[in-house]
Short mmCIF file of C-alpha atoms in Angstrom, two decimals:
data_model
loop_
_atom_site.label_atom_id
_atom_site.label_comp_id
_atom_site.label_asym_id
_atom_site.label_seq_id
_atom_site.Cartn_x
_atom_site.Cartn_y
_atom_site.Cartn_z
CA MET A 259 -55.14 45.25 -20.45
CA SER A 260 -54.61 46.71 -17.03
CA SER A 261 -51.79 45.63 -14.76
CA THR A 262 -54.23 44.14 -12.36
CA GLY A 263 -55.22 41.80 -15.14
CA LEU A 264 -51.65 40.50 -15.53
CA LEU A 265 -50.85 40.16 -11.84
CA ARG A 266 -53.67 38.31 -10.23
CA PRO A 267 -53.27 37.56 -6.52
CA ILE A 268 -52.41 33.99 -5.46
CA THR A 269 -55.21 32.33 -3.52
CA PRO A 270 -53.85 29.95 -0.78
CA PRO A 271 -55.17 26.34 -0.70
CA SER A 272 -58.24 25.92 1.50
CA PRO A 273 -57.94 23.85 4.68
CA SER A 274 -59.96 21.06 3.09
CA THR A 275 -57.12 20.72 0.52
CA TRP A 276 -54.43 20.60 3.27
CA LYS A 277 -56.25 17.82 5.10
CA GLY A 278 -55.26 15.15 2.43
CA THR A 279 -51.99 16.69 1.30
CA VAL A 280 -50.15 17.21 4.53
CA PRO A 281 -50.43 13.60 5.85
CA LEU A 282 -49.33 12.23 2.48
CA THR A 283 -46.36 14.57 2.28
CA MET A 284 -45.38 13.70 5.86
CA LEU A 285 -45.68 9.97 5.05
CA LEU A 286 -43.51 10.24 1.94
CA GLY A 287 -40.98 12.32 3.98
CA MET A 288 -40.89 9.68 6.68
CA ILE A 289 -40.40 6.87 4.23
CA ILE A 290 -37.48 8.71 2.51
CA THR A 291 -35.90 9.68 5.81
CA THR A 292 -36.22 6.19 7.19
CA ASN A 293 -34.67 4.76 4.07
CA VAL A 294 -31.77 7.16 4.14
CA LEU A 295 -31.19 6.50 7.88
CA PHE A 296 -31.32 2.77 7.37
CA LYS A 297 -28.71 2.97 4.62
CA ILE A 298 -26.49 5.06 6.84
CA ILE A 299 -26.86 2.72 9.78
CA ARG A 300 -26.34 -0.29 7.49
CA ARG A 301 -23.25 1.18 5.95
CA THR A 302 -21.66 2.61 9.09
CA ILE A 303 -22.73 0.14 11.81
CA LEU A 304 -24.28 -3.12 10.56
CA VAL A 305 -21.95 -4.05 7.73
CA PRO A 306 -18.77 -3.37 9.72
CA ARG A 307 -20.00 -5.05 12.85
CA LEU A 308 -21.82 -8.04 11.52
CA THR A 309 -19.99 -8.88 8.27
CA ILE A 310 -16.37 -9.22 7.01
CA MET A 311 -17.03 -7.21 3.76
CA ASP A 312 -15.21 -3.99 4.86
CA GLU A 313 -12.12 -5.95 6.02
CA LEU A 314 -11.81 -8.45 3.13
CA PRO A 315 -9.93 -5.93 0.80
CA ASN A 316 -7.00 -5.88 3.27
CA PHE A 317 -7.03 -9.63 3.94
CA GLY A 318 -3.80 -11.14 2.90
CA LEU A 319 -2.10 -7.80 2.07
CA ARG A 320 1.46 -7.06 3.23
CA ARG A 321 1.79 -4.90 6.31
CA ALA A 322 2.91 -1.31 5.50
CA ASP A 323 5.13 -0.96 8.58
CA GLY A 324 6.91 -4.35 8.58
CA LYS A 325 6.19 -7.42 10.66
CA ILE A 326 5.83 -7.69 14.47
CA ARG A 327 8.94 -9.07 16.08
CA GLY A 328 8.62 -12.60 17.44
CA ARG A 329 6.87 -15.89 16.71
CA ALA A 330 3.23 -16.91 16.61
CA VAL A 331 2.38 -20.48 17.64
CA ILE A 332 -0.69 -22.21 16.31
CA CYS A 333 -1.99 -25.10 18.34
CA GLY A 334 -3.76 -27.30 15.81
CA GLY A 335 -3.30 -27.71 12.07
CA SER A 336 -6.79 -28.28 10.63
CA ILE A 337 -8.66 -25.65 8.53
CA ALA A 338 -8.97 -23.01 11.21
CA GLY A 339 -5.33 -23.52 12.31
CA LEU A 340 -3.99 -23.31 8.79
CA LEU A 341 -5.93 -20.12 8.07
CA ALA A 342 -4.71 -18.62 11.32
CA ALA A 343 -1.13 -19.65 10.38
CA ALA A 344 -1.49 -17.80 6.98
CA VAL A 345 -2.82 -14.74 8.77
CA CYS A 346 -0.12 -14.73 11.44
CA SER A 347 2.66 -15.20 8.80
CA ASP A 348 1.61 -11.85 7.32
CA HIS A 349 2.09 -10.15 10.75
CA PHE A 350 4.80 -11.98 12.62
CA GLU A 351 8.40 -12.74 11.76
CA SER A 352 7.74 -16.52 12.05
CA VAL A 353 4.97 -18.96 12.67
CA LEU A 354 5.02 -22.48 14.17
CA VAL A 355 2.17 -24.87 13.66
CA ILE A 356 1.99 -27.75 16.18
CA GLU A 357 -0.21 -30.60 14.93
CA ALA A 358 -0.87 -33.75 16.93
CA GLU A 359 -1.55 -35.90 13.83
CA GLY A 360 1.44 -35.06 11.69
CA SER A 361 3.04 -32.27 9.66
CA PRO A 362 2.47 -31.72 5.91
CA ALA A 363 5.60 -33.70 5.32
CA GLU A 364 4.03 -36.70 7.09
CA ILE A 365 0.47 -36.36 5.94
CA GLY A 366 1.45 -35.26 2.41
CA LEU A 367 0.31 -32.41 0.18
CA ASP A 368 -1.73 -34.53 -2.17
CA ARG A 369 -4.96 -36.49 -1.78
CA ALA A 370 -4.56 -40.18 -1.31
CA LYS A 371 -4.37 -42.08 -4.57
CA GLU A 372 -5.14 -45.42 -2.92
CA ARG A 373 -7.19 -45.82 0.19
CA GLU A 374 -6.95 -48.25 3.02
CA PHE A 375 -10.20 -49.66 4.36
CA ARG A 376 -11.51 -51.41 7.42
CA ILE A 377 -14.71 -53.36 7.74
CA MET A 378 -17.31 -51.93 10.08
CA HIS A 379 -19.33 -54.10 12.49
CA ASP A 380 -22.16 -54.42 10.01
CA GLY A 381 -19.84 -55.66 7.15
CA ARG A 382 -19.60 -52.42 5.22
CA PRO A 383 -16.13 -51.06 4.13
CA THR A 384 -15.17 -47.63 5.40
CA PRO A 385 -11.92 -45.72 4.55
CA ILE A 386 -9.22 -45.18 7.18
CA PRO A 387 -8.66 -41.42 7.12
CA LEU A 388 -5.30 -39.83 7.36
CA ARG A 389 -6.66 -37.43 9.91
CA LYS A 390 -8.36 -39.66 12.54
CA ARG A 391 -9.20 -36.91 14.95
CA LEU A 392 -11.33 -35.00 12.49
CA LEU A 393 -14.89 -36.36 12.57
CA GLN A 394 -15.80 -34.89 9.12
CA TYR A 395 -12.48 -35.57 7.36
CA MET A 396 -14.23 -37.73 4.71
CA GLY A 397 -17.35 -35.61 4.66
CA ILE A 398 -19.21 -34.01 1.75
CA HIS A 399 -19.45 -30.25 1.55
CA VAL A 400 -20.27 -27.26 -0.66
CA TYR A 401 -18.18 -24.46 0.73
CA LEU A 402 -20.09 -21.25 0.61
CA PRO A 403 -19.09 -17.92 -1.05
CA PRO A 404 -17.55 -16.38 2.09
CA VAL A 405 -15.07 -19.27 2.13
CA VAL A 406 -14.20 -18.71 -1.48
CA LEU A 407 -13.88 -14.94 -0.98
CA GLY A 408 -11.56 -15.48 1.98
CA LEU A 409 -9.32 -17.95 0.10
CA GLN A 410 -9.14 -15.67 -2.88
CA ARG A 411 -7.95 -12.80 -0.79
CA LEU A 412 -5.61 -14.70 1.47
CA PHE A 413 -4.02 -16.66 -1.33
CA SER A 414 -4.58 -14.19 -4.22
CA GLY A 415 -1.56 -15.25 -6.18
CA THR A 416 -1.70 -19.00 -5.83
CA LEU A 417 -5.34 -20.17 -5.33
CA GLN A 418 -6.18 -20.69 -9.02
CA ASP A 419 -2.94 -22.61 -9.69
CA GLU A 420 -3.69 -24.99 -6.72
CA LEU A 421 -7.28 -25.44 -7.98
CA ASP A 422 -6.02 -26.33 -11.39
CA TYR A 423 -3.47 -28.75 -9.84
CA PHE A 424 -6.23 -30.73 -8.17
CA GLY A 425 -8.81 -30.27 -11.05
CA PHE A 426 -11.26 -28.44 -8.74
CA SER A 427 -13.55 -25.73 -10.14
CA LEU A 428 -15.33 -22.83 -8.49
CA ALA A 429 -19.05 -22.88 -9.37
CA PRO A 430 -21.97 -20.52 -9.09
CA ASP A 431 -23.65 -20.69 -5.75
CA VAL A 432 -26.98 -20.51 -7.55
CA TRP A 433 -27.30 -23.53 -9.80
CA ASP A 434 -29.12 -21.92 -12.71
CA SER A 435 -27.19 -18.61 -12.83
CA THR A 436 -25.09 -17.67 -15.83
CA ASP A 437 -24.27 -14.29 -14.40
CA PRO A 438 -20.54 -14.01 -13.82
CA ARG A 439 -21.27 -11.76 -10.82
CA THR A 440 -23.00 -14.69 -8.99
CA PRO A 441 -20.96 -15.62 -5.89
CA ARG A 442 -18.82 -18.69 -6.34
CA ALA A 443 -18.91 -21.79 -4.22
CA LEU A 444 -16.41 -24.66 -3.94
CA PRO A 445 -18.02 -28.15 -4.14
CA ILE A 446 -15.31 -30.47 -2.75
CA THR A 447 -14.98 -32.79 0.26
CA ARG A 448 -13.44 -31.82 3.61
CA GLU A 449 -10.40 -33.97 2.87
CA ALA A 450 -9.94 -32.11 -0.34
CA LEU A 451 -10.32 -28.68 1.16
CA GLU A 452 -7.79 -29.35 3.93
CA THR A 453 -5.28 -30.69 1.46
CA LEU A 454 -5.84 -27.71 -0.74
CA VAL A 455 -5.46 -25.16 2.11
CA ARG A 456 -2.33 -26.99 3.38
CA ARG A 457 -0.72 -26.69 -0.03
CA LEU A 458 -1.70 -23.04 -0.31
CA VAL A 459 -0.12 -22.28 3.10
CA VAL A 460 3.07 -24.23 2.46
CA ASN A 461 3.60 -22.90 -1.09
CA SER A 462 2.71 -19.23 -0.38
CA ARG A 463 4.14 -18.57 3.18
CA THR A 464 7.85 -19.34 3.60
CA ASN A 465 7.98 -18.21 7.27
CA ILE A 466 5.72 -21.00 8.51
CA SER A 467 7.17 -24.20 9.97
CA PHE A 468 5.33 -27.33 11.13
CA THR A 469 6.02 -29.86 13.81
CA THR A 470 4.31 -32.92 15.18
CA GLY A 471 3.39 -32.90 18.89
CA THR A 472 0.69 -32.62 21.43
CA VAL A 473 0.39 -29.32 23.21
CA ASP A 474 -0.58 -29.97 26.79
CA GLY A 475 -0.54 -26.50 28.30
CA PHE A 476 0.42 -22.81 28.28
CA ARG A 477 3.41 -21.21 29.90
CA ARG A 478 2.59 -17.95 31.67
CA GLN A 479 5.02 -15.05 31.49
CA SER A 480 4.53 -14.17 35.16
CA ARG A 481 1.89 -14.16 37.78
CA GLU A 482 1.58 -10.37 37.51
CA ASP A 483 1.19 -10.26 33.76
CA LEU A 484 -1.83 -11.40 31.78
CA MET A 485 0.43 -12.82 29.04
CA LEU A 486 1.70 -16.08 27.85
CA SER A 487 5.34 -16.81 27.06
CA GLY A 488 4.89 -20.13 25.26
CA VAL A 489 3.37 -23.55 25.16
CA THR A 490 4.43 -26.90 26.70
CA VAL A 491 4.50 -29.89 24.31
CA ARG A 492 4.20 -33.44 25.69
CA GLY A 493 7.52 -35.17 25.68
CA GLU A 494 9.21 -32.38 23.89
CA GLN A 495 10.87 -29.04 24.71
CA ASP A 496 8.66 -26.01 25.36
CA GLU A 497 8.08 -23.61 22.48
CA ASP A 498 8.43 -19.84 23.03
CA ALA A 499 5.71 -17.66 21.56
CA THR A 500 4.92 -13.99 21.19
CA PHE A 501 1.36 -14.83 20.20
CA ILE A 502 -0.66 -18.01 20.58
CA VAL A 503 -3.72 -19.27 18.70
CA ASP A 504 -5.84 -22.15 20.06
CA ALA A 505 -7.10 -24.07 17.06
CA THR A 506 -7.72 -27.34 18.88
CA GLY A 507 -11.27 -27.56 17.56
CA ALA A 508 -14.07 -29.23 19.49
CA ALA A 509 -11.64 -30.19 22.33
CA GLN A 510 -11.66 -26.48 23.30
CA CYS A 511 -8.51 -27.08 25.30
CA SER A 512 -8.00 -23.51 26.45
CA TYR A 513 -11.32 -23.48 28.28
CA HIS A 514 -11.31 -26.97 29.67
CA LYS A 515 -7.72 -27.02 31.02
CA TRP A 516 -4.92 -24.87 29.59
CA LEU A 517 -5.96 -21.38 30.87
CA GLU A 518 -6.76 -22.45 34.40
CA ASN A 519 -3.72 -24.64 34.66
CA ALA A 520 -1.55 -21.72 33.68
CA GLY A 521 -2.91 -19.72 36.62
CA PHE A 522 -5.54 -17.57 35.02
CA LYS A 523 -8.84 -16.96 36.76
CA PRO A 524 -11.26 -19.81 35.89
CA ILE A 525 -13.97 -18.83 33.40
CA SER A 526 -17.40 -19.04 34.87
CA PRO A 527 -19.29 -22.29 33.97
CA SER A 528 -22.25 -20.09 33.09
CA LEU A 529 -20.27 -18.88 30.02
CA TYR A 530 -20.05 -22.37 28.60
CA THR A 531 -23.15 -23.76 26.78
CA GLU A 532 -23.50 -27.11 25.09
CA TYR A 533 -26.41 -29.13 23.67
CA ASP A 534 -26.65 -32.42 21.74
CA PRO A 535 -28.72 -32.84 18.59
CA ARG A 536 -27.99 -36.63 18.73
CA LEU A 537 -27.51 -36.90 15.00
CA VAL A 538 -25.40 -39.20 12.85
CA TYR A 539 -24.27 -37.98 9.45
CA SER A 540 -23.90 -40.97 7.15
CA GLN A 541 -22.76 -41.19 3.58
CA SER A 542 -22.35 -43.74 0.86
CA VAL A 543 -19.85 -43.12 -1.92
CA TYR A 544 -20.06 -44.62 -5.41
CA THR A 545 -17.34 -43.92 -7.93
CA LEU A 546 -18.78 -43.86 -11.46
CA PRO A 547 -16.52 -45.55 -14.12
CA ASP A 548 -16.17 -43.78 -17.38
CA ALA A 549 -18.20 -46.39 -19.23
CA LEU A 550 -21.26 -45.68 -17.01
CA LEU A 551 -21.14 -41.89 -17.27
CA PRO A 552 -23.55 -41.67 -20.30
CA LYS A 553 -26.14 -43.79 -18.46
CA PHE A 554 -26.09 -41.66 -15.39
CA GLY A 555 -25.96 -38.46 -17.46
CA LYS A 556 -29.31 -39.37 -19.10
CA ILE A 557 -30.99 -39.83 -15.69
CA PHE A 558 -29.72 -36.70 -13.94
CA PRO A 559 -32.13 -33.90 -15.08
CA TYR A 560 -29.25 -31.38 -15.42
CA GLY A 561 -26.48 -33.72 -16.60
CA LEU A 562 -23.31 -34.60 -14.66
CA ILE A 563 -22.78 -31.20 -13.02
CA PRO A 564 -20.87 -31.20 -9.76
CA GLY A 565 -22.57 -30.07 -6.54
CA THR A 566 -25.80 -30.81 -4.70
CA VAL A 567 -28.22 -32.45 -7.08
CA PHE A 568 -31.07 -33.26 -4.69
CA GLY A 569 -31.93 -32.50 -1.12
CA ASN A 570 -34.90 -33.16 1.21
CA ASN A 571 -34.60 -30.95 4.28
CA PRO A 572 -36.25 -31.78 7.56
CA ASP A 573 -39.29 -29.87 8.77
CA TYR A 574 -39.29 -29.24 12.52
CA SER A 575 -43.08 -29.25 12.62
CA THR A 576 -43.06 -33.00 11.90
CA GLY A 577 -40.61 -33.70 14.78
CA ASP A 578 -38.52 -35.75 12.33
CA PRO A 579 -34.82 -34.55 12.06
CA ARG A 580 -33.88 -36.89 9.20
CA LEU A 581 -32.69 -35.55 5.88
CA LEU A 582 -31.35 -36.78 2.52
CA TYR A 583 -28.91 -35.22 0.08
CA MET A 584 -27.48 -36.53 -3.17
CA TYR A 585 -24.25 -35.06 -4.44
CA LEU A 586 -22.03 -35.27 -7.47
CA TYR A 587 -18.39 -34.49 -6.60
CA GLU A 588 -14.82 -34.95 -7.64
CA ASP A 589 -15.29 -38.61 -7.25
CA ARG A 590 -18.30 -38.37 -9.51
CA GLN A 591 -21.04 -39.62 -7.25
CA ARG A 592 -21.77 -39.28 -3.61
CA GLY A 593 -24.95 -39.66 -1.52
CA GLY A 594 -25.43 -38.61 2.03
CA TRP A 595 -28.10 -38.55 4.67
CA GLY A 596 -28.48 -37.48 8.32
CA THR A 597 -30.55 -39.29 10.92
CA THR A 598 -30.45 -40.70 14.42
CA ALA A 599 -28.08 -43.52 15.12
CA GLU A 600 -30.86 -46.13 15.18
CA GLN A 601 -32.41 -45.14 11.92
CA ARG A 602 -29.59 -44.74 9.34
CA PRO A 603 -29.86 -46.93 6.20
CA ARG A 604 -27.09 -49.41 5.49
CA GLY A 605 -27.53 -50.04 1.75
CA LEU A 606 -29.50 -49.16 -1.33
CA THR A 607 -32.51 -51.35 -0.29
CA GLU A 608 -32.75 -49.56 3.02
CA LEU A 609 -32.04 -46.23 1.42
CA ARG A 610 -35.11 -46.58 -0.87
CA ALA A 611 -37.29 -47.27 2.13
CA TYR A 612 -35.60 -44.43 4.07
CA THR A 613 -36.17 -41.97 1.21
CA LYS A 614 -39.96 -42.96 0.96
CA SER A 615 -40.35 -42.52 4.70
CA LEU A 616 -39.20 -38.91 4.79
CA HIS A 617 -41.41 -35.87 5.13
CA ASN A 618 -42.53 -34.69 1.66
CA SER A 619 -41.33 -37.91 0.10
CA GLU A 620 -44.32 -37.83 -2.28
CA HIS A 621 -42.49 -35.01 -4.05
CA THR A 622 -39.28 -36.89 -4.53
CA PRO A 623 -38.74 -37.11 -8.32
CA GLN A 624 -38.73 -40.50 -9.91
CA TRP A 625 -35.21 -40.03 -11.27
CA VAL A 626 -33.83 -40.28 -7.65
CA TYR A 627 -35.03 -43.84 -7.43
CA GLU A 628 -33.75 -44.52 -10.90
CA ILE A 629 -30.26 -43.48 -9.69
CA PHE A 630 -30.65 -45.95 -6.84
CA ASP A 631 -31.60 -48.66 -9.33
CA LEU A 632 -28.62 -47.99 -11.61
CA LEU A 633 -26.16 -47.88 -8.70
CA GLU A 634 -27.53 -51.19 -7.40
CA ALA A 635 -27.19 -52.78 -10.91
CA HIS A 636 -23.59 -51.72 -11.19
CA GLU A 637 -22.60 -51.88 -7.42
CA GLU A 638 -19.55 -54.06 -8.01
CA GLU A 639 -18.19 -51.61 -10.62
CA CYS A 640 -18.86 -48.55 -8.53
CA ARG A 641 -17.02 -49.97 -5.47
CA PRO A 642 -19.09 -48.24 -2.78
CA TRP A 643 -17.74 -47.30 0.69
CA TYR A 644 -19.44 -45.84 3.64
CA SER A 645 -18.85 -43.65 6.61
CA ASP A 646 -20.80 -42.52 9.70
CA VAL A 647 -20.14 -39.38 11.62
CA HIS A 648 -21.61 -38.71 15.04
CA THR A 649 -21.95 -34.96 15.20
CA GLY A 650 -21.48 -34.92 18.93
CA LYS A 651 -22.37 -32.01 21.19
CA MET A 652 -22.45 -28.43 19.98
CA SER A 653 -20.69 -25.96 22.34
CA PHE A 654 -20.07 -22.24 22.77
CA VAL A 655 -17.43 -20.73 25.10
CA LYS A 656 -18.50 -17.14 25.62
CA TYR A 657 -14.99 -15.72 25.97
CA HIS A 658 -16.38 -12.26 25.07
CA LYS A 659 -18.15 -12.16 28.42
CA ALA A 660 -15.22 -13.46 30.49
CA GLU A 661 -13.45 -11.35 33.12
CA LYS A 662 -10.21 -9.63 32.14
CA GLU A 663 -8.18 -11.83 34.59
CA SER A 664 -9.33 -14.93 32.71
CA LEU A 665 -7.92 -14.07 29.28
CA PRO A 666 -4.20 -13.69 28.24
CA SER A 667 -3.77 -10.61 26.06
CA ASN A 668 -1.57 -12.37 23.47
CA TRP A 669 -3.82 -15.33 22.84
CA VAL A 670 -7.07 -16.08 20.95
CA ALA A 671 -9.22 -19.20 20.27
CA ILE A 672 -10.75 -19.51 16.78
CA GLY A 673 -13.08 -21.85 14.92
CA ASP A 674 -14.52 -24.70 16.91
CA SER A 675 -12.17 -23.91 19.76
CA MET A 676 -14.62 -21.16 20.65
CA LEU A 677 -17.91 -22.16 18.92
CA LYS A 678 -18.91 -25.52 17.43
CA LEU A 679 -21.88 -25.52 15.16
CA ASN A 680 -23.97 -28.44 13.96
CA PRO A 681 -22.03 -29.54 10.82
CA THR A 682 -25.21 -30.45 8.87
CA TYR A 683 -25.81 -26.73 8.34
CA GLY A 684 -22.46 -26.28 6.55
CA GLN A 685 -21.35 -23.06 8.32
CA GLY A 686 -18.30 -24.27 10.28
CA ILE A 687 -15.65 -23.24 7.71
CA VAL A 688 -17.48 -19.95 7.05
CA LYS A 689 -17.14 -19.23 10.79
CA SER A 690 -13.38 -20.04 10.64
CA VAL A 691 -12.95 -17.65 7.78
CA MET A 692 -14.77 -14.92 9.67
CA ASP A 693 -12.57 -15.47 12.70
CA SER A 694 -9.50 -15.25 10.61
CA VAL A 695 -10.56 -11.99 9.00
CA ALA A 696 -11.27 -10.56 12.45
CA LEU A 697 -7.81 -11.69 13.62
CA ASP A 698 -6.17 -10.13 10.61
CA SER A 699 -7.93 -6.80 11.00
CA LEU A 700 -6.90 -6.42 14.67
CA LEU A 701 -3.30 -7.49 14.06
CA ARG A 702 -3.04 -4.80 11.45
CA LYS A 703 -3.59 -2.23 14.15
CA VAL A 704 -0.64 -3.57 16.27
CA PRO A 705 2.40 -1.58 15.28
CA SER A 706 5.54 -3.51 14.35
CA ARG A 707 7.57 -1.35 16.71
CA CYS A 708 5.71 -2.87 19.69
CA GLY A 709 8.38 -5.52 19.83
CA GLY A 710 5.91 -8.23 20.68
CA GLY A 711 3.94 -6.21 23.22
CA ILE A 712 0.45 -7.17 22.14
CA PRO A 713 -2.07 -4.64 23.53
CA ALA A 714 -3.61 -5.64 26.91
CA ASP A 715 -7.11 -5.73 25.52
CA PHE A 716 -6.30 -7.58 22.31
CA SER A 717 -8.05 -10.87 23.11
CA THR A 718 -11.14 -9.14 24.49
CA ARG A 719 -11.48 -6.97 21.31
CA PHE A 720 -10.98 -10.09 19.15
CA PHE A 721 -13.76 -12.10 20.89
CA ASN A 722 -16.14 -9.11 20.77
CA LYS A 723 -15.52 -8.69 17.08
CA ALA A 724 -15.72 -12.36 16.21
CA VAL A 725 -18.82 -13.19 18.26
CA ALA A 726 -20.76 -10.24 16.84
CA ARG A 727 -20.49 -12.00 13.44
CA THR A 728 -20.86 -15.61 14.41
CA GLU A 729 -23.23 -15.74 17.48
CA GLY A 730 -26.21 -15.45 15.12
CA MET A 731 -25.19 -18.70 13.44
CA TRP A 732 -25.23 -20.40 16.92
CA GLU A 733 -28.66 -19.01 17.86
CA ALA A 734 -30.16 -19.87 14.46
CA THR A 735 -28.88 -23.42 14.19
CA LYS A 736 -29.58 -24.14 17.83
CA ALA A 737 -33.23 -22.97 17.39
CA GLN A 738 -33.61 -25.18 14.44
CA ASP A 739 -32.21 -28.19 16.37
CA TYR A 740 -34.50 -27.48 19.26
CA GLY A 741 -37.37 -28.10 16.97
CA PHE A 742 -36.69 -31.90 17.13
CA PRO A 743 -37.53 -34.04 20.10
CA THR A 744 -34.36 -36.04 19.79
CA THR A 745 -32.27 -32.98 20.83
CA VAL A 746 -30.96 -32.80 24.35
CA PRO A 747 -31.12 -29.01 25.21
CA ALA A 748 -28.49 -27.01 27.02
CA LYS A 749 -28.64 -26.86 30.81
CA GLY A 750 -31.34 -24.46 31.91
CA GLU A 751 -33.03 -24.43 28.54
CA THR A 752 -36.03 -26.25 26.95
CA LEU A 753 -36.83 -27.33 23.47
CA ALA A 754 -39.55 -24.65 23.39
CA MET A 755 -36.88 -21.98 23.15
CA GLY A 756 -36.51 -20.46 19.72
CA ALA A 757 -40.10 -21.31 18.68
CA PHE A 758 -40.66 -17.93 17.06
CA MET A 759 -37.42 -18.07 15.05
CA ARG A 760 -38.28 -21.62 13.83
CA ALA A 761 -41.77 -20.52 12.81
CA PHE A 762 -40.54 -17.43 11.07
CA GLY A 763 -37.82 -19.35 9.16
CA ARG A 764 -40.21 -22.04 8.12
CA HIS A 765 -42.80 -19.61 6.74
CA LEU A 766 -40.01 -17.67 4.99
CA MET A 767 -38.77 -20.93 3.34
CA TYR A 768 -42.20 -21.90 2.16
CA ALA A 769 -42.91 -18.39 0.88
CA GLY A 770 -39.77 -18.62 -1.28
CA VAL A 771 -40.96 -21.54 -3.40
CA LYS A 772 -43.91 -21.83 -5.70
CA VAL A 773 -45.00 -25.17 -4.30
CA ALA A 774 -44.91 -25.84 -0.60
CA ILE A 775 -42.32 -28.62 -0.46
CA SER A 776 -39.22 -28.92 1.61
CA PHE A 777 -36.77 -30.30 -0.85
CA HIS A 778 -34.73 -28.16 -3.16
CA PHE A 779 -32.13 -28.39 -5.85
CA THR A 780 -28.78 -26.65 -5.85
CA LEU A 781 -26.67 -27.45 -8.90
CA THR A 782 -23.31 -25.99 -9.65
CA SER A 783 -21.35 -25.85 -12.91
CA THR A 784 -17.76 -26.66 -13.69
CA GLU A 785 -17.82 -24.26 -16.63
#
């Protein structure tokens, strides 16, 4: 065979072949490139800016270069204040928590064994909370995985011991998951969480002290410096501070009076937004005696598993903001609902009618009504009590847009002191954890040798970091609330705002279930 037979020339593809191949190749290349670019952007920009995941590994760790000289003062001792105290204790030599309603020694580090009650105007008993200034102190909650992750990091050596002390259990956030990698949630009440966090703080941070008093202002270092030197306490001596945290909650004292009274440039009213969803969150609580547990266990489709066992969410397209949830908690049985002040039910008879009047009530399972029947039959044994919480106005102080002359460099506001969300969406404590992680990450960049000289742009950097992660919560929950005609919108806004977001969310929700109904089940396990 000749060499020409072994080495035949290669014939290039004809243009007709290229016509189909080139666009397909280009399309595949574009898809791969876009995917790679998105992963790079997600990893390098979106995750660090919008989430706390990159900063959680350092949350609660000891500083490598020693602590910053001086004392941090925390104004307010609820959840956000307690978390801030734990964070500051890792960075400053000492921390003082000033709480208007009493120190841990006065409130106690245990949940109340016996409750005191008062009779409401309609004849129903309601408990007298130890913390009267907290609207949700007796409220029902399932604390979401970011809260659990934050507590696990901040109190890594003591969290499980304290959970065991109270008999609380972490549970899968997805009710039917047996995968140990499923994020964990914490199904306990607000009262229980605050007591838990207070014990964690007291038992794990020895450089934190508590005092009872009402902070009524800031003390400025000098007219020339954008720094604070301490706080004034009504009827008591002033407290010196190297760093100050406003954790006064919905009162938002820094914005409304403290900063301006201390001589800082007033923050523009345009940076303050508030609206009113005009909702009341009501709950009835029935404690199930041991003898009745088998009867209730037979009715609940998944047994006596703590967590949310039934929920009927509102659909903005109906214009009806009312909702219904049924819970099983550490007190064994709790039911809650949210509605306008004029419509809330005041007993099981009214609750049945209320349930049947809700949107999608035709899909409410029969066992829900069987639970009502059994509770009514054993009402005296279950000793029900009730509570109503007016959610009040939602508000957002946009400190991140304020002028430099309006913000002290050694001060921040966290939690509801900056941004108060509608509590029915269950994101308030998540927001406080995110703020605390942001505070921790920035304090780690302050060298201990600074001798208390907090960088001049510290508060600005904090608010920019915190708002990037929490402003989306504000926009999303406000858009949902604007879907209901009972809401009073913010000044300059209308209820039509957020219509696209509402429509998109509604279609996404309905696309996620096999049957187009608005109620869902979220069960958690104590296993």
